[in-house]
Amino acid sequence: MRVHQAYRFALDPTPVQERALASHAGAARFAWNWGLAACKDRYQAEGRWWSGAELHRQWNAVKKTDPALAWWRENSKCVYQEAFRDLDRALREFVRSRTGARKGRRLGFPRFKKRGRCRDSFRFSTGVMRCSGRAVTLPRLGVIATHESTRKLARRLENGTARILSATVSRTAHRWHVSFTVEVDRNVCGRHAQPGSVVGVDLGVTTMLTAVDNHGTAIEITGPKALRAGLRKLARLSKAHLRTQRGSANRAKAAARLARHHARIANVRTDALHKATTHLATRYETVVIEDLNVTGMLANRRLARAVADQGFRTVRRMLDYKTGWNGGRLLVADRWFPSSKTCSGCGRQKPSLPLSERTYRCHTCGLVLGRDLNAAINLCQLAASGAESLNACGGDVRPGPAGQPPAKQEPGTATSAGQAGTADGQPSAA
Ligand SMILES: [Zn+2]
């Protein structure tokens, strides 16, 4: 099976290379802004804008004649072209979002990028892109040392099971990374190593992940200690940042410290989530999770940070492809499946259960169980019960509350918005 996979490596550029990286990022930003201005002009005059290919043609004509643009040669020509493609995609997505074809939060019109106020990033899709040992080779930039070994990808490139399609270079806090989009030939086993195994997974706010399998074994994965300690430090650093004077050198320093720490926490979290999801996907054929209204939960400020931290969306995405690689499947219980409110012992359903109640107490059968554990058992049993309210990442089996036809529910999509163009990701009563 051919899959697209990303391999991301932290770079250790020399000071000269770092300047070249910043220059390329600046070129990408310039091209985006140049293209956006051209599109806005045309839109005002003719009610339509330019495509990415049209922008690229115009740029190629202008860059040779306009002496003010003579600096373009300092950067790879690929970077400009990719920036126009990005702009093209952003404009299309904006239209799709406005007409309701795109699910999720409503997108705004693409905006101009400002140095220091946007993500520094650029992409190559042609030219020499390689990696070996602790170095990568990129068009125009040449060989750049990496902070970590590239062995995982290099081995695949050597034995011909991978092909690099593009390379995106970006800066997070003070570190540059390259992310290769790679077409990988994966050996996907048609059958899972543990046929018939099922696990229900509850994504928690306090514990990162609680799972119960069909033998009743509970797996609890709390976020790593580094993450919890990191969050305390994050609070301290953001307070320090707020206490500095706006526009001062100290504020810039505090902002850099905060950004570096943010990046570190994100790394620790992603690492923990990868480990947890790999563990589940390799051991269980069927993984059942809940469909959570992530946008709705993020709108709830009290929960916002905790939810964002646990990365619900990330977990779902990871489980989706990892179960596929292992010959298993991911099932998503629809959003109205009452996994938390139902008693896993007798099946009785409580009318409501406030989030603050961390223990489930059943008044009918007397069951007392951790809230997350109870929910995970319900999800696991749902798969075994024939699953009338499950969907396999496709359309809902059950119609929504307003009797709408089954439709694919991306996390964070308002179902109450029936008409096209009004899907605005409003938080449902959570
Ligand atoms: Zn009960």
Short mmCIF file of C-alpha atoms and ligand atoms in Angstrom, two decimals:
data_model
loop_
_atom_site.label_atom_id
_atom_site.label_comp_id
_atom_site.label_asym_id
_atom_site.label_seq_id
_atom_site.Cartn_x
_atom_site.Cartn_y
_atom_site.Cartn_z
CA MET A 1 0.00 0.00 0.00
CA ARG A 2 1.31 3.44 -0.93
CA VAL A 3 0.71 6.07 1.71
CA HIS A 4 1.81 9.65 2.12
CA GLN A 5 3.75 10.19 5.28
CA ALA A 6 5.68 13.10 6.72
CA TYR A 7 9.19 12.85 8.13
CA ARG A 8 10.20 15.87 10.15
CA PHE A 9 13.72 16.68 11.26
CA ALA A 10 15.10 19.54 13.32
CA LEU A 11 17.89 21.38 11.52
CA ASP A 12 21.23 22.65 12.78
CA PRO A 13 22.10 25.25 10.15
CA THR A 14 25.30 27.30 10.13
CA PRO A 15 24.84 31.08 10.58
CA VAL A 16 25.21 31.54 6.81
CA GLN A 17 22.63 28.86 6.15
CA GLU A 18 20.32 30.35 8.74
CA ARG A 19 20.39 33.63 6.84
CA ALA A 20 19.60 31.74 3.63
CA LEU A 21 16.66 30.02 5.35
CA ALA A 22 15.31 33.35 6.58
CA SER A 23 15.78 34.81 3.11
CA HIS A 24 13.79 31.99 1.52
CA ALA A 25 11.01 32.41 4.09
CA GLY A 26 11.00 36.14 3.31
CA ALA A 27 10.75 35.38 -0.43
CA ALA A 28 7.77 33.09 0.16
CA ARG A 29 6.09 35.81 2.21
CA PHE A 30 6.80 38.42 -0.47
CA ALA A 31 5.36 36.18 -3.20
CA TRP A 32 2.23 35.51 -1.13
CA ASN A 33 1.67 39.22 -0.51
CA TRP A 34 2.46 40.11 -4.13
CA GLY A 35 -0.03 37.52 -5.37
CA LEU A 36 -2.68 38.50 -2.83
CA ALA A 37 -2.43 42.18 -3.82
CA ALA A 38 -2.81 41.21 -7.50
CA CYS A 39 -5.83 39.05 -6.67
CA LYS A 40 -7.47 41.81 -4.65
CA ASP A 41 -6.95 44.32 -7.47
CA ARG A 42 -8.48 42.00 -10.03
CA TYR A 43 -11.35 41.11 -7.74
CA GLN A 44 -12.27 44.78 -7.36
CA ALA A 45 -12.17 45.33 -11.11
CA GLU A 46 -13.57 42.07 -12.47
CA GLY A 47 -15.08 40.20 -9.55
CA ARG A 48 -12.64 37.30 -9.85
CA TRP A 49 -9.04 36.61 -8.94
CA TRP A 50 -5.99 34.91 -10.46
CA SER A 51 -5.19 31.24 -10.21
CA GLY A 52 -1.85 30.04 -8.83
CA ALA A 53 -0.61 29.17 -12.33
CA GLU A 54 -1.61 32.59 -13.69
CA LEU A 55 0.19 34.33 -10.83
CA HIS A 56 3.29 32.26 -11.49
CA ARG A 57 3.29 33.24 -15.19
CA GLN A 58 2.90 36.92 -14.36
CA TRP A 59 5.61 36.74 -11.73
CA ASN A 60 8.01 35.15 -14.22
CA ALA A 61 7.40 38.01 -16.63
CA VAL A 62 7.66 40.77 -14.03
CA LYS A 63 10.70 39.52 -12.12
CA LYS A 64 12.92 39.84 -15.22
CA THR A 65 11.82 43.33 -16.21
CA ASP A 66 11.42 45.04 -12.83
CA PRO A 67 14.87 45.99 -11.46
CA ALA A 68 13.36 46.35 -7.97
CA LEU A 69 12.79 42.60 -7.97
CA ALA A 70 16.33 41.67 -9.02
CA TRP A 71 16.93 40.08 -5.62
CA TRP A 72 14.64 37.15 -6.51
CA ARG A 73 17.66 35.18 -7.75
CA GLU A 74 19.02 34.91 -4.23
CA ASN A 75 16.34 32.32 -3.51
CA SER A 76 15.20 29.20 -5.23
CA LYS A 77 12.55 29.94 -7.88
CA CYS A 78 10.55 27.04 -6.52
CA VAL A 79 9.72 28.98 -3.34
CA TYR A 80 7.76 31.67 -5.21
CA GLN A 81 5.80 29.12 -7.20
CA GLU A 82 4.85 27.19 -4.07
CA ALA A 83 3.73 30.39 -2.35
CA PHE A 84 1.35 31.08 -5.28
CA ARG A 85 0.03 27.52 -4.98
CA ASP A 86 -0.58 28.07 -1.27
CA LEU A 87 -2.43 31.30 -1.99
CA ASP A 88 -4.50 29.55 -4.66
CA ARG A 89 -5.45 26.84 -2.15
CA ALA A 90 -6.27 29.39 0.57
CA LEU A 91 -8.60 31.28 -1.78
CA ARG A 92 -10.33 28.08 -2.85
CA GLU A 93 -10.81 26.98 0.74
CA PHE A 94 -12.19 30.40 1.59
CA VAL A 95 -14.83 29.98 -1.13
CA ARG A 96 -15.58 26.41 -0.08
CA SER A 97 -15.97 27.54 3.52
CA ARG A 98 -18.29 30.37 2.51
CA THR A 99 -20.52 28.14 0.40
CA GLY A 100 -20.68 25.53 3.12
CA ALA A 101 -18.75 22.87 1.18
CA ARG A 102 -15.99 22.98 3.76
CA LYS A 103 -16.78 21.74 7.24
CA GLY A 104 -15.54 23.25 10.45
CA ARG A 105 -14.77 26.75 11.51
CA ARG A 106 -15.52 29.41 8.94
CA LEU A 107 -12.44 30.69 7.14
CA GLY A 108 -11.69 34.34 6.58
CA PHE A 109 -10.29 35.87 3.42
CA PRO A 110 -6.51 35.28 3.12
CA ARG A 111 -4.53 38.03 4.77
CA PHE A 112 -1.23 39.74 4.07
CA LYS A 113 1.71 38.23 5.93
CA LYS A 114 3.86 40.38 8.11
CA ARG A 115 7.41 39.60 9.11
CA GLY A 116 7.56 38.32 12.69
CA ARG A 117 3.76 38.07 12.78
CA CYS A 118 3.40 34.97 10.63
CA ARG A 119 4.87 31.54 10.43
CA ASP A 120 8.21 31.48 8.58
CA SER A 121 7.87 28.71 6.08
CA PHE A 122 8.58 27.76 2.47
CA ARG A 123 8.41 24.67 0.30
CA PHE A 124 10.29 22.85 -2.44
CA SER A 125 8.54 20.40 -4.72
CA THR A 126 11.24 19.87 -7.33
CA GLY A 127 15.03 19.64 -7.31
CA VAL A 128 17.45 17.61 -5.25
CA MET A 129 15.92 16.55 -1.92
CA ARG A 130 17.86 13.92 -0.04
CA CYS A 131 18.86 12.86 3.42
CA SER A 132 21.56 10.68 4.86
CA GLY A 133 23.07 10.31 8.31
CA ARG A 134 22.72 13.61 10.11
CA ALA A 135 22.22 15.85 7.09
CA VAL A 136 19.62 16.77 4.51
CA THR A 137 20.18 18.16 1.01
CA LEU A 138 17.77 20.78 -0.27
CA PRO A 139 17.65 22.67 -3.58
CA ARG A 140 19.69 25.86 -3.58
CA LEU A 141 20.45 25.57 0.15
CA GLY A 142 22.68 22.51 -0.22
CA VAL A 143 23.63 20.22 2.66
CA ILE A 144 22.27 21.24 6.07
CA ALA A 145 23.14 19.37 9.25
CA THR A 146 20.23 17.92 11.18
CA HIS A 147 19.83 17.88 14.92
CA GLU A 148 18.81 14.23 14.86
CA SER A 149 19.56 11.22 12.71
CA THR A 150 17.60 10.92 9.48
CA ARG A 151 18.20 7.15 9.43
CA LYS A 152 14.52 6.17 9.41
CA LEU A 153 13.86 7.93 6.13
CA ALA A 154 17.34 7.40 4.66
CA ARG A 155 16.97 3.64 4.99
CA ARG A 156 13.67 3.71 3.11
CA LEU A 157 15.13 5.91 0.38
CA GLU A 158 18.06 3.49 -0.01
CA ASN A 159 15.95 0.37 -0.39
CA GLY A 160 13.53 2.15 -2.66
CA THR A 161 10.41 1.98 -0.49
CA ALA A 162 10.09 5.75 -0.27
CA ARG A 163 10.09 8.74 -2.60
CA ILE A 164 10.29 12.36 -1.47
CA LEU A 165 7.51 14.46 -2.98
CA SER A 166 8.19 17.79 -1.33
CA ALA A 167 10.08 19.46 1.49
CA THR A 168 8.62 22.16 3.71
CA VAL A 169 11.02 24.17 5.81
CA SER A 170 9.59 26.11 8.73
CA ARG A 171 10.61 27.81 11.92
CA THR A 172 9.08 27.13 15.32
CA ALA A 173 10.36 29.37 18.08
CA HIS A 174 14.10 29.43 17.31
CA ARG A 175 14.44 26.14 15.57
CA TRP A 176 14.20 25.37 11.88
CA HIS A 177 12.65 22.09 10.78
CA VAL A 178 12.32 20.34 7.48
CA SER A 179 9.28 18.17 6.89
CA PHE A 180 9.48 15.82 3.91
CA THR A 181 6.23 14.64 2.40
CA VAL A 182 7.08 11.13 1.34
CA GLU A 183 5.29 8.48 -0.65
CA VAL A 184 5.98 5.31 1.28
CA ASP A 185 5.42 1.74 0.17
CA ARG A 186 4.17 0.17 3.37
CA ASN A 187 3.80 -3.49 4.07
CA VAL A 188 0.25 -3.49 5.32
CA CYS A 189 -0.91 -6.78 6.65
CA GLY A 190 -4.45 -7.56 5.54
CA ARG A 191 -5.17 -9.16 8.89
CA HIS A 192 -4.56 -7.79 12.31
CA ALA A 193 -2.18 -9.74 14.55
CA GLN A 194 -4.88 -9.95 17.24
CA PRO A 195 -8.12 -10.68 15.38
CA GLY A 196 -11.28 -10.02 17.34
CA SER A 197 -9.64 -7.76 19.89
CA VAL A 198 -11.56 -4.61 20.76
CA VAL A 199 -10.66 -1.60 22.85
CA GLY A 200 -12.81 1.34 23.88
CA VAL A 201 -10.93 4.58 24.34
CA ASP A 202 -12.10 7.58 26.34
CA LEU A 203 -10.10 10.73 25.78
CA GLY A 204 -10.00 12.47 29.10
CA VAL A 205 -9.37 15.87 30.46
CA THR A 206 -7.46 14.81 33.55
CA THR A 207 -5.98 11.52 32.37
CA MET A 208 -4.86 11.71 28.78
CA LEU A 209 -6.42 8.45 27.71
CA THR A 210 -8.39 5.68 29.42
CA ALA A 211 -8.96 2.43 27.56
CA VAL A 212 -10.68 -0.85 28.36
CA ASP A 213 -10.42 -3.93 26.12
CA ASN A 214 -12.82 -6.82 25.53
CA HIS A 215 -11.16 -8.84 28.31
CA GLY A 216 -11.84 -6.06 30.76
CA THR A 217 -8.22 -4.96 31.05
CA ALA A 218 -7.93 -1.26 31.74
CA ILE A 219 -5.15 0.85 30.31
CA GLU A 220 -4.63 4.31 31.71
CA ILE A 221 -2.24 6.65 30.05
CA THR A 222 -1.63 9.92 31.83
CA GLY A 223 0.35 12.60 30.07
CA PRO A 224 4.08 12.49 30.82
CA LYS A 225 5.32 14.25 33.93
CA ALA A 226 7.35 16.58 31.74
CA LEU A 227 4.10 17.78 30.24
CA ARG A 228 2.46 18.60 33.56
CA ALA A 229 5.57 20.27 34.89
CA GLY A 230 5.88 22.03 31.55
CA LEU A 231 2.39 23.45 31.86
CA ARG A 232 3.19 24.97 35.24
CA LYS A 233 6.28 26.60 33.76
CA LEU A 234 4.19 27.78 30.84
CA ALA A 235 1.86 29.62 33.21
CA ARG A 236 4.83 31.29 34.88
CA LEU A 237 6.43 32.33 31.61
CA SER A 238 3.22 33.76 30.20
CA LYS A 239 2.71 35.81 33.35
CA ALA A 240 6.27 37.11 33.08
CA HIS A 241 5.61 37.96 29.45
CA LEU A 242 2.49 39.94 30.30
CA ARG A 243 4.30 41.95 32.98
CA THR A 244 6.82 43.35 30.49
CA GLN A 245 6.34 46.66 28.73
CA ARG A 246 4.80 46.50 25.27
CA GLY A 247 7.37 46.93 22.51
CA SER A 248 10.32 46.66 24.90
CA ALA A 249 13.39 44.49 24.43
CA ASN A 250 12.44 42.58 27.55
CA ARG A 251 9.07 41.74 26.06
CA ALA A 252 10.75 40.38 22.93
CA LYS A 253 13.02 38.24 25.11
CA ALA A 254 10.11 37.00 27.21
CA ALA A 255 8.13 36.22 24.07
CA ALA A 256 11.01 34.18 22.67
CA ARG A 257 11.32 32.25 25.93
CA LEU A 258 7.59 31.57 25.93
CA ALA A 259 7.60 30.45 22.30
CA ARG A 260 10.53 28.09 22.89
CA HIS A 261 8.74 26.56 25.84
CA HIS A 262 5.50 26.19 23.88
CA ALA A 263 7.37 24.34 21.16
CA ARG A 264 8.95 22.03 23.72
CA ILE A 265 5.61 21.16 25.32
CA ALA A 266 4.12 20.45 21.89
CA ASN A 267 6.99 18.04 21.18
CA VAL A 268 6.58 16.19 24.47
CA ARG A 269 2.85 15.90 23.91
CA THR A 270 3.11 14.67 20.32
CA ASP A 271 5.66 12.10 21.40
CA ALA A 272 3.38 10.78 24.16
CA LEU A 273 0.40 10.64 21.82
CA HIS A 274 2.39 8.74 19.20
CA LYS A 275 3.44 6.15 21.74
CA ALA A 276 -0.06 5.71 23.13
CA THR A 277 -1.75 5.42 19.73
CA THR A 278 0.86 2.99 18.37
CA HIS A 279 0.36 0.85 21.46
CA LEU A 280 -3.41 0.68 20.87
CA ALA A 281 -3.29 0.19 17.10
CA THR A 282 -0.80 -2.68 17.24
CA ARG A 283 -2.55 -4.55 20.06
CA TYR A 284 -6.19 -4.17 19.09
CA GLU A 285 -7.97 -4.87 15.85
CA THR A 286 -10.89 -2.58 16.59
CA VAL A 287 -10.41 0.72 18.37
CA VAL A 288 -13.56 2.63 19.37
CA ILE A 289 -13.48 6.30 20.25
CA GLU A 290 -16.05 8.97 20.80
CA ASP A 291 -16.79 11.73 18.32
CA LEU A 292 -16.20 14.88 20.30
CA ASN A 293 -17.32 18.31 19.38
CA VAL A 294 -13.86 19.80 19.68
CA THR A 295 -14.74 23.31 18.50
CA GLY A 296 -17.60 23.40 20.96
CA MET A 297 -15.36 22.31 23.78
CA LEU A 298 -12.69 24.85 22.88
CA ALA A 299 -15.27 27.60 23.11
CA ASN A 300 -15.75 26.59 26.73
CA ARG A 301 -12.87 28.60 28.19
CA ARG A 302 -12.45 26.63 31.37
CA LEU A 303 -11.82 23.47 29.43
CA ALA A 304 -10.03 25.08 26.54
CA ARG A 305 -6.44 24.58 27.56
CA ALA A 306 -6.87 21.10 28.94
CA VAL A 307 -8.69 19.94 25.83
CA ALA A 308 -6.27 21.53 23.42
CA ASP A 309 -3.44 19.94 25.37
CA GLN A 310 -4.78 16.48 25.10
CA GLY A 311 -5.04 16.93 21.38
CA PHE A 312 -8.27 15.06 20.71
CA ARG A 313 -8.08 15.70 17.02
CA THR A 314 -4.52 14.50 16.89
CA VAL A 315 -5.40 11.26 18.65
CA ARG A 316 -8.23 10.56 16.24
CA ARG A 317 -6.06 11.25 13.20
CA MET A 318 -3.21 9.10 14.50
CA LEU A 319 -5.52 6.21 15.38
CA ASP A 320 -7.16 6.47 11.99
CA TYR A 321 -4.01 5.82 9.98
CA LYS A 322 -2.26 3.58 12.47
CA THR A 323 -5.17 1.12 12.72
CA GLY A 324 -5.14 1.03 8.91
CA TRP A 325 -1.42 0.20 8.82
CA ASN A 326 -1.95 -2.66 11.22
CA GLY A 327 -4.90 -4.22 9.45
CA GLY A 328 -7.35 -3.00 12.08
CA ARG A 329 -10.05 -0.35 12.06
CA LEU A 330 -11.08 2.74 13.94
CA LEU A 331 -14.72 3.13 14.85
CA VAL A 332 -16.13 6.47 15.88
CA ALA A 333 -19.22 6.38 18.05
CA ASP A 334 -21.57 9.12 17.00
CA ARG A 335 -21.74 12.23 19.06
CA TRP A 336 -25.03 11.39 20.73
CA PHE A 337 -23.89 8.05 22.04
CA PRO A 338 -24.13 8.59 25.81
CA SER A 339 -20.84 6.91 26.72
CA SER A 340 -20.38 8.87 29.95
CA LYS A 341 -23.99 8.92 31.14
CA THR A 342 -24.70 5.22 30.67
CA CYS A 343 -24.00 2.70 33.40
CA SER A 344 -21.65 0.04 32.04
CA GLY A 345 -23.09 -2.46 34.53
CA CYS A 346 -26.85 -2.32 33.96
CA GLY A 347 -27.19 -0.01 30.96
CA ARG A 348 -29.26 2.61 32.76
CA GLN A 349 -28.79 6.11 31.49
CA LYS A 350 -28.53 9.18 33.66
CA PRO A 351 -30.31 12.27 32.37
CA SER A 352 -27.22 14.38 33.03
CA LEU A 353 -23.74 14.06 34.43
CA PRO A 354 -21.76 17.22 35.22
CA LEU A 355 -18.12 17.17 34.14
CA SER A 356 -17.04 17.79 37.72
CA GLU A 357 -18.30 14.35 38.75
CA ARG A 358 -15.26 12.20 38.26
CA THR A 359 -16.84 9.03 39.67
CA TYR A 360 -19.82 7.29 38.14
CA ARG A 361 -22.33 6.08 40.76
CA CYS A 362 -25.29 4.06 39.54
CA HIS A 363 -28.38 4.28 41.74
CA THR A 364 -29.97 1.25 40.12
CA CYS A 365 -27.27 -1.42 40.39
CA GLY A 366 -24.92 0.31 42.78
CA LEU A 367 -21.95 0.41 40.41
CA VAL A 368 -19.18 2.80 41.45
CA LEU A 369 -16.51 3.36 38.83
CA GLY A 370 -14.18 6.05 37.53
CA ARG A 371 -16.01 8.21 35.02
CA ASP A 372 -13.47 7.68 32.22
CA LEU A 373 -13.31 3.95 32.88
CA ASN A 374 -17.09 3.65 32.69
CA ALA A 375 -17.14 5.53 29.38
CA ALA A 376 -14.35 3.37 27.92
CA ILE A 377 -16.22 0.17 28.86
CA ASN A 378 -19.36 1.48 27.15
CA LEU A 379 -17.40 2.26 23.99
CA CYS A 380 -15.83 -1.19 23.99
CA GLN A 381 -19.22 -2.86 24.50
CA LEU A 382 -20.70 -0.77 21.72
CA ALA A 383 -18.41 -2.44 19.16
CA ALA A 384 -19.29 -5.90 20.49
CA SER A 385 -23.04 -5.20 20.54
CA GLY A 386 -23.32 -4.96 16.78
CA ALA A 387 -22.88 -1.23 16.90
CA GLU A 388 -26.05 0.30 15.58
CA SER A 389 -24.89 3.79 16.35
CA LEU A 390 -21.35 3.50 15.09
CA ASN A 391 -19.80 4.89 12.02
CA ALA A 392 -16.47 3.89 10.60
CA CYS A 393 -15.25 7.40 10.01
CA GLY A 394 -17.85 7.69 7.28
CA GLY A 395 -21.45 8.83 7.41
CA ASP A 396 -23.40 8.59 10.61
CA VAL A 397 -25.59 5.58 10.85
CA ARG A 398 -28.13 7.40 12.95
CA PRO A 399 -29.64 10.64 11.75
CA GLY A 400 -28.90 13.75 13.75
CA PRO A 401 -31.30 15.16 16.36
CA ALA A 402 -33.12 17.35 13.87
CA GLY A 403 -33.72 14.40 11.59
CA GLN A 404 -31.14 15.43 9.00
CA PRO A 405 -29.89 12.85 6.55
CA PRO A 406 -26.71 11.07 7.63
CA ALA A 407 -23.69 13.16 6.82
CA LYS A 408 -20.06 12.94 7.67
CA GLN A 409 -19.37 14.76 10.89
CA GLU A 410 -16.01 16.34 11.17
CA PRO A 411 -15.17 17.12 14.75
CA GLY A 412 -16.17 20.67 15.38
CA THR A 413 -19.06 20.89 12.95
CA ALA A 414 -22.34 22.30 14.10
CA THR A 415 -25.16 19.96 13.22
CA SER A 416 -27.86 22.47 14.02
CA ALA A 417 -26.76 24.48 11.02
CA GLY A 418 -28.78 22.81 8.33
CA GLN A 419 -28.44 25.33 5.52
CA ALA A 420 -25.33 25.63 3.45
CA GLY A 421 -23.27 28.64 4.33
CA THR A 422 -24.27 28.82 7.95
CA ALA A 423 -22.08 26.02 9.29
CA ASP A 424 -20.23 28.17 11.69
CA GLY A 425 -18.89 25.75 14.28
CA GLN A 426 -21.15 27.06 17.01
CA PRO A 427 -20.58 25.25 20.26
CA SER A 428 -23.42 22.95 21.03
CA ALA A 429 -24.62 22.81 24.62
CA ALA A 430 -21.71 20.97 26.21
ZN ZN B 1 -26.09 0.42 36.90
#
